[in-house]
């Protein structure tokens, strides 16, 4: 049995719905279908979810909502008309949206969550209806009915452990089951959405709960590439990578598969296959628990911007038991999480995502560092990027670091920080943000361009 | 005014005393002389301090102490006879040692400290007597009289801030002042020794207290070398390095100048000049606050063994605010200090000196990590060495890391960890301990052998 998830661009219009139906029906094992809201039909289009957020904001701000509401309904109308589905579905959608607005109009967080989720929810109903129209047994299954019970944090739902047992019962149901992605229900009965990557999370949870043989994730690329295709022409396709490799890449800017979405399948060791709805014959990329480590140990290069470093200096710092703990406590006190803490003998740095230091947090943290830690010097270094070279097996390979540093040196990129050794999967370089693309480019060519080998 | 300190080999016998006197008298600015205990006269010889430790242990264990006592007195007799000093000095020394033993026989810690310190103490008296014999005004000044007031921790004295004011009065005294190194007096009036590098600490404290124009530290080498001379033939001499560079090198195995001894002069920015008693014409190495950064930014390569790494893995670790702080708290709870904490996304390592994990500490720490942090995996990796490339200015130089990693790669050394970026002065590589010498060798040749340039 397979769980198949389709992203927004795979369900953007009727033509895409037909491709999805063909893919699902081509393999009897594809029993559970998780769907996103309709995505962009072309580059200038607006995603349904964004239309729904606009609608929510109009309601919250007390503006006239009719225009925003009709834009949402029109997106679904476009699909209903192209597929010649029952027009009654549209009035149901409109009625449903109005009900949500009426229920939650005094609770902006819940209104936003409920409206955001309705893009997936309505699309799942249309998809089930389309299967029925094709003469297939198919059922819309709401997350509630499926057993997707989550924590009650609007916009940041986490699955509750007891959900998995309920989900396992889906295996016994007949027909194709179409489940909307992106949200679950709290125990109180509220709609609560998952964080970024939400529909991928639903698919992963359902695959884990039903112990699927594979979790197929259909998107609009043939494969996950070894590097951002916007930076390198014709980048190498990845055939197979491990969960850990994917996690490191996803963390640092690979937007194909959100890292949190992997967690449920990792535990059950269910392979994930990323495939292209528009080109289903392509092999795709398999994300697995273990792979063979033949050839070059590097699988991908990624980068992420928006970091800063707080650099501390204090003579004989390393003699002070408790210094590092105290520093981390100061950050924790402001709810700030850190990425790395490289330390020398009399120096320690904390690297963190810079958006965290707003609203006076930076000043308060620096003040506490100066007064409580009696440092000689504390400096904030901004506009840093982290560039990551990822691949299992690197750890035991002589010369991997050398190739990277040589490539960066040749490209004239000054390495501000190197982090290697904590992870057996990756090696990380801190560089100035304006050199990040150049760094990625040079590293990609060092590891993947055949002449260099 | 200069403070001049002479190490043990510079004062091992009468011939060395004469060299010291010549050096001091050659420059009227050399007013304060800090002396060590007599060191080895040849490679098979035993240092006076070690003879004194043997004496202390005989007393503590209740053994016959006469043989050990006479060995100590003979070391001083050797000097007295060669310089033809007053024989009465020897009975004074013997009487003094017996007094110490009588006073402290029931307090082993204090007995050990008092006897260890007497090597320097008696040598200072002999040195002052020798200056007098040469017709020079010179005075033995006990640390008590000089104002070296310290904390009351046997073997681990720290200078008290009020000492500096008292020390400044030494400037006003006439003649050459000979002060024994290695110890001070607590407020209770006890003799308390400094930790390792003790006489260097005394010299540095006195230089800071008297605001000397330079602190000259005479030892038995012409210079501090860029690398351990036991590993590389004819290593490059350092003409000038900064305090920060010296500290990083001293920390990782450069035994010429102990790191803690620098602290007092660093605060006052007093230059240190390391020179050779046996070859005072040689320029020596100046340790200064700032230097020009011409040429290659690397000044030295060092290594230190005896490290281990505790490696933790936990999926989505980086989302857990407080994880790092909690880990460091566990270590702190066992009084264990760490060197570095490289962290990946789902991994964190703590590198520490392995001698700290005795007496069940390792088991307790691992147990707490497993239970309190719920990690998926925790492994201890042993027999690691840290290899350090030191030099200010490296930080802003493209290609320094590249030279290092290329050299290690060519030498077949697998880099287990790279730590760069926290310190602007050094770059550190974790390697297997049995590859440390090879690593140092290859790095030295990469940075210092002209053909490579």
mmCIF file of C-alpha atoms in Angstrom, chain B residues 289-438:
data_model
loop_
_atom_site.group_PDB
_atom_site.id
_atom_site.type_symbol
_atom_site.label_atom_id
_atom_site.label_comp_id
_atom_site.label_asym_id
_atom_site.label_seq_id
_atom_site.Cartn_x
_atom_site.Cartn_y
_atom_site.Cartn_z
ATOM 1 C CA UNK B 289 50.338 43.544 22.479
ATOM 2 C CA UNK B 290 50.262 44.296 18.753
ATOM 3 C CA UNK B 291 52.505 43.490 15.816
ATOM 4 C CA UNK B 292 52.522 44.174 12.122
ATOM 5 C CA UNK B 293 51.024 41.405 10.019
ATOM 6 C CA UNK B 294 53.402 41.341 7.093
ATOM 7 C CA UNK B 295 54.070 38.200 5.128
ATOM 8 C CA UNK B 296 52.362 34.929 5.901
ATOM 9 C CA UNK B 297 49.802 35.333 8.626
ATOM 10 C CA UNK B 298 50.758 32.069 10.368
ATOM 11 C CA UNK B 299 53.318 32.271 13.205
ATOM 12 C CA UNK B 300 53.242 28.805 14.695
ATOM 13 C CA UNK B 301 51.930 25.254 14.663
ATOM 14 C CA UNK B 302 51.255 23.311 17.825
ATOM 15 C CA UNK B 303 49.500 20.174 18.950
ATOM 16 C CA UNK B 304 48.222 18.607 22.098
ATOM 17 C CA UNK B 305 46.983 15.093 22.790
ATOM 18 C CA UNK B 306 44.705 13.560 25.368
ATOM 19 C CA UNK B 307 41.290 14.640 24.144
ATOM 20 C CA UNK B 308 38.059 12.764 23.672
ATOM 21 C CA UNK B 309 34.785 13.669 22.088
ATOM 22 C CA UNK B 310 31.288 12.842 23.307
ATOM 23 C CA UNK B 311 29.094 12.740 20.221
ATOM 24 C CA UNK B 312 25.317 13.075 20.516
ATOM 25 C CA UNK B 313 22.650 12.536 17.880
ATOM 26 C CA UNK B 314 18.992 13.440 18.156
ATOM 27 C CA UNK B 315 16.538 14.066 15.334
ATOM 28 C CA UNK B 316 15.340 17.697 15.304
ATOM 29 C CA UNK B 317 17.838 18.559 18.057
ATOM 30 C CA UNK B 318 18.225 22.084 16.744
ATOM 31 C CA UNK B 319 14.553 22.839 17.417
ATOM 32 C CA UNK B 320 14.991 22.187 21.122
ATOM 33 C CA UNK B 321 15.705 25.433 22.898
ATOM 34 C CA UNK B 322 17.829 24.628 25.932
ATOM 35 C CA UNK B 323 19.417 21.411 24.644
ATOM 36 C CA UNK B 324 22.963 22.764 24.576
ATOM 37 C CA UNK B 325 22.596 24.511 27.894
ATOM 38 C CA UNK B 326 21.278 21.331 29.501
ATOM 39 C CA UNK B 327 24.200 19.312 28.117
ATOM 40 C CA UNK B 328 26.754 21.781 29.482
ATOM 41 C CA UNK B 329 24.964 21.760 32.819
ATOM 42 C CA UNK B 330 25.413 17.992 33.053
ATOM 43 C CA UNK B 331 29.162 18.417 32.510
ATOM 44 C CA UNK B 332 29.360 21.290 34.952
ATOM 45 C CA UNK B 333 27.575 19.175 37.542
ATOM 46 C CA UNK B 334 30.529 16.780 37.429
ATOM 47 C CA UNK B 335 33.062 19.617 37.448
ATOM 48 C CA UNK B 336 34.148 18.786 33.903
ATOM 49 C CA UNK B 337 35.275 21.626 31.659
ATOM 50 C CA UNK B 338 35.014 21.353 27.896
ATOM 51 C CA UNK B 339 37.178 22.672 25.083
ATOM 52 C CA UNK B 340 34.810 22.843 22.130
ATOM 53 C CA UNK B 341 31.226 22.079 21.280
ATOM 54 C CA UNK B 342 30.926 21.730 17.523
ATOM 55 C CA UNK B 343 27.305 21.242 16.575
ATOM 56 C CA UNK B 344 25.513 20.218 13.424
ATOM 57 C CA UNK B 345 21.785 20.254 12.945
ATOM 58 C CA UNK B 346 20.918 17.064 14.726
ATOM 59 C CA UNK B 347 24.332 16.461 16.257
ATOM 60 C CA UNK B 348 26.406 17.995 18.960
ATOM 61 C CA UNK B 349 29.839 17.018 20.206
ATOM 62 C CA UNK B 350 31.691 18.025 23.303
ATOM 63 C CA UNK B 351 35.462 17.826 23.159
ATOM 64 C CA UNK B 352 37.281 17.665 26.457
ATOM 65 C CA UNK B 353 40.531 16.548 28.055
ATOM 66 C CA UNK B 354 40.132 12.847 28.737
ATOM 67 C CA UNK B 355 41.785 12.781 32.167
ATOM 68 C CA UNK B 356 38.675 14.494 33.525
ATOM 69 C CA UNK B 357 36.391 11.489 33.079
ATOM 70 C CA UNK B 358 37.795 9.230 35.778
ATOM 71 C CA UNK B 359 36.149 7.812 38.912
ATOM 72 C CA UNK B 360 32.812 6.978 37.350
ATOM 73 C CA UNK B 361 32.280 10.460 35.909
ATOM 74 C CA UNK B 362 32.067 9.125 32.351
ATOM 75 C CA UNK B 363 29.351 6.618 33.259
ATOM 76 C CA UNK B 364 27.369 9.199 35.226
ATOM 77 C CA UNK B 365 27.600 11.786 32.468
ATOM 78 C CA UNK B 366 26.566 9.299 29.766
ATOM 79 C CA UNK B 367 23.702 8.064 31.899
ATOM 80 C CA UNK B 368 22.401 11.598 32.414
ATOM 81 C CA UNK B 369 22.786 12.399 28.703
ATOM 82 C CA UNK B 370 20.787 9.303 27.776
ATOM 83 C CA UNK B 371 18.028 9.798 30.298
ATOM 84 C CA UNK B 372 17.673 13.576 30.573
ATOM 85 C CA UNK B 373 18.311 14.526 26.939
ATOM 86 C CA UNK B 374 16.625 11.497 25.345
ATOM 87 C CA UNK B 375 19.258 11.334 22.627
ATOM 88 C CA UNK B 376 19.057 8.682 19.948
ATOM 89 C CA UNK B 377 22.739 7.949 20.157
ATOM 90 C CA UNK B 378 25.713 8.929 22.270
ATOM 91 C CA UNK B 379 29.257 7.752 21.500
ATOM 92 C CA UNK B 380 32.603 8.489 23.048
ATOM 93 C CA UNK B 381 35.481 8.896 20.601
ATOM 94 C CA UNK B 382 38.906 8.598 22.257
ATOM 95 C CA UNK B 383 42.541 9.310 21.468
ATOM 96 C CA UNK B 384 42.085 12.608 19.743
ATOM 97 C CA UNK B 385 44.666 15.318 19.296
ATOM 98 C CA UNK B 386 44.071 18.996 18.600
ATOM 99 C CA UNK B 387 46.424 20.557 16.092
ATOM 100 C CA UNK B 388 46.500 24.318 16.043
ATOM 101 C CA UNK B 389 47.604 26.769 13.374
ATOM 102 C CA UNK B 390 48.167 30.137 15.031
ATOM 103 C CA UNK B 391 48.512 33.614 13.613
ATOM 104 C CA UNK B 392 46.690 36.912 13.788
ATOM 105 C CA UNK B 393 45.455 38.089 10.443
ATOM 106 C CA UNK B 394 44.628 34.560 9.258
ATOM 107 C CA UNK B 395 41.000 35.360 9.809
ATOM 108 C CA UNK B 396 40.819 37.799 6.920
ATOM 109 C CA UNK B 397 43.149 35.889 4.604
ATOM 110 C CA UNK B 398 41.653 33.824 1.811
ATOM 111 C CA UNK B 399 43.369 30.493 1.339
ATOM 112 C CA UNK B 400 44.867 29.875 4.791
ATOM 113 C CA UNK B 401 42.390 27.081 5.509
ATOM 114 C CA UNK B 402 42.938 25.709 2.056
ATOM 115 C CA UNK B 403 46.711 25.373 2.580
ATOM 116 C CA UNK B 404 46.122 23.552 5.838
ATOM 117 C CA UNK B 405 43.546 21.092 4.572
ATOM 118 C CA UNK B 406 45.575 20.398 1.436
ATOM 119 C CA UNK B 407 48.678 19.675 3.521
ATOM 120 C CA UNK B 408 46.776 17.324 5.829
ATOM 121 C CA UNK B 409 45.125 15.615 2.898
ATOM 122 C CA UNK B 410 48.473 15.096 1.128
ATOM 123 C CA UNK B 411 49.901 13.647 4.326
ATOM 124 C CA UNK B 412 46.956 11.246 4.541
ATOM 125 C CA UNK B 413 45.676 12.724 7.786
ATOM 126 C CA UNK B 414 41.906 12.445 8.169
ATOM 127 C CA UNK B 415 40.464 15.624 9.657
ATOM 128 C CA UNK B 416 37.887 14.678 12.251
ATOM 129 C CA UNK B 417 37.027 18.176 13.269
ATOM 130 C CA UNK B 418 37.793 21.673 12.074
ATOM 131 C CA UNK B 419 37.255 24.632 14.331
ATOM 132 C CA UNK B 420 37.747 27.940 12.659
ATOM 133 C CA UNK B 421 36.099 31.244 13.137
ATOM 134 C CA UNK B 422 35.572 31.580 16.833
ATOM 135 C CA UNK B 423 39.106 32.772 17.343
ATOM 136 C CA UNK B 424 40.650 35.309 15.033
ATOM 137 C CA UNK B 425 44.026 33.958 16.041
ATOM 138 C CA UNK B 426 43.889 30.248 15.403
ATOM 139 C CA UNK B 427 42.423 27.409 13.412
ATOM 140 C CA UNK B 428 42.162 24.033 15.030
ATOM 141 C CA UNK B 429 42.010 20.534 13.590
ATOM 142 C CA UNK B 430 40.947 17.431 15.445
ATOM 143 C CA UNK B 431 42.873 14.359 14.294
ATOM 144 C CA UNK B 432 43.646 10.901 15.633
ATOM 145 C CA UNK B 433 46.339 11.200 18.301
ATOM 146 C CA UNK B 434 48.679 8.897 16.409
ATOM 147 C CA UNK B 435 48.565 11.259 13.424
ATOM 148 C CA UNK B 436 49.243 14.418 15.422
ATOM 149 C CA UNK B 437 53.001 14.601 14.802
ATOM 150 C CA UNK B 438 52.517 13.919 11.122
#
